[in-house]
Amino acid sequence: MKVAVIGVGVLGACVGWNLSRLGAKVIFIDAGRPGEGVTNWSFSWVNASNKTARKPYFDLNVAGIAAYRELAGAIGPGSWWHPSGHLRWADDPAELLKTADLLAAWDYRFEVRTGAEVRRHLEPAVAIPDEIPVLFYPDEAWVHGRQLVGSLIRHAAASGAEHRFGTAVREIGANRNSRTVALSDGTHLDVDVVVNAAGPSASHIAGLISRRLPMRREPGVVTRLSGAQVPVHRAMHAPHIEIRPDGDASVVLHSREIDALIDTGEDPAELARRLHEQAQYVVPELSNSRIAQTRVVERPIPTDGFPSVGAVPSVPGYYEAVSHSGITLGPVIGRLLASEIVSGKRDELLADFRPERFGP
Ligand SMILES: Cc1cc2nc3c(=O)[nH]c(=O)nc-3n(C[C@H](O)[C@H](O)[C@H](O)COP(=O)(O)OP(=O)(O)OC[C@H]3O[C@@H](n4cnc5c(N)ncnc54)[C@H](O)[C@@H]3O)c2cc1C
């Protein structure tokens, strides 16, 4: 079976790697460079504690965390995998503790620490009130998305996968038993299956086969700081700001509150300055770092906020892998979708997230 994976962010890389393990002949296609789309501009927090809106979605994210541990076992943990847990605290802890009650009822692991304990045992550089309750999620992690994508492509290539990078998919046609993918470099590929993993451009790719995949607009802004030293050891949600390490000399910042300013027309450089300012209230040592890069990106979110994963029965040979929380969900979606493509069997875990809910 020959499969064209369109888009090589975390979702395309996970689907393609799993397909190549199952013996499919994979061709990765990306208009740019692999892993440099949203995947490179994500807060990249692997979690289910923030996914309590619906139980099936929570369960899928729990499976996502488990799939990361399997993935690290299969390809080696490398510098992409950081299973250091997650810290979360808030100005008003009542809401947080209410969520904790729900998580406890769903058997999700967490510990309640005080600010003083966190400073003493986990994060000495964090300025946090002594008595404030802090939730520590020991099974959560952060991921270096670009490095993960690179590692998956190398492993898939060792099993015979090919790639076409720097060339965009322009058209998708159908012959009797196959699909033809036309690329912007003028070449054509004949394949049995196409996988739409084009992130924020997924509805455009769906349009090439006359399918409507409705997506909503929800931009986010992410800033990378560089500095001599990284004063934090894990990803954390502090009041008004999210902070995580991003390797040996870099820190990533994000905030939903600052995202809300994107559409006011505020200059991204000003948004980055505000992120840096908020971060310094929480980690004063970050005043020694400087803003290195800032990017405003679109989240790849179907209109109802949930993933669109699987076959579209009315379009033979076409599958979707489109999701927000794609960092958390990449490995589990990759495993389930690859198995569905090769065996034709649909997994119950994806029952609520099927593409056909948006119509044929
Ligand atoms: C600010 C922000 C914070 C986030 N935080 C988290 C988080 O903490 N945890 C979490 O789990 N998720 C988080 N997410 C979501 C997560 O980052 C995304 O769901 C995930 O990265 C999407 O990966 P992807 O592979 O679908 O898309 P991408 O990484 O964007 O990959 C899609 C690829 O398709 C390619 N492409 C597009 N059009 C074409 C074409 N015509 N032909 C060929 N190639 C094409 C692009 O070049 C790109 O490389 C966050 C997102 C944002 C924006």
Short mmCIF file of C-alpha atoms in Angstrom, two decimals, residues 1 21 23 25 43 51 58 73 91 112 129 144 169 186 216 234 239-240 251 288-290 326 340 350 352:
data_model
loop_
_atom_site.label_atom_id
_atom_site.label_comp_id
_atom_site.label_asym_id
_atom_site.label_seq_id
_atom_site.Cartn_x
_atom_site.Cartn_y
_atom_site.Cartn_z
CA MET A 1 0.00 0.00 0.00
CA ARG A 21 6.18 0.17 10.75
CA GLY A 23 4.74 -2.14 6.06
CA LYS A 25 5.19 2.60 1.51
CA PHE A 43 3.45 25.25 24.20
CA LYS A 51 -9.02 18.24 28.73
CA PHE A 58 -10.18 13.20 28.32
CA GLY A 73 10.52 3.02 24.24
CA ASP A 91 -4.60 33.43 41.87
CA VAL A 112 -1.19 18.91 45.97
CA PRO A 129 3.64 32.45 47.73
CA HIS A 144 10.35 19.31 21.62
CA VAL A 169 0.14 19.72 -2.72
CA GLY A 186 5.29 19.96 -11.32
CA ARG A 216 -12.42 27.78 13.43
CA ARG A 234 9.57 21.63 33.68
CA PRO A 239 -1.31 32.82 36.92
CA HIS A 240 -1.42 34.72 33.56
CA VAL A 251 12.57 29.12 27.32
CA ASN A 288 18.53 38.05 32.26
CA SER A 289 17.11 36.52 29.08
CA ARG A 290 16.11 38.25 25.85
CA GLY A 326 -1.91 17.64 18.49
CA GLU A 340 -7.27 1.78 10.53
CA LEU A 350 -11.99 7.61 18.03
CA ASP A 352 -16.59 10.67 18.92
#
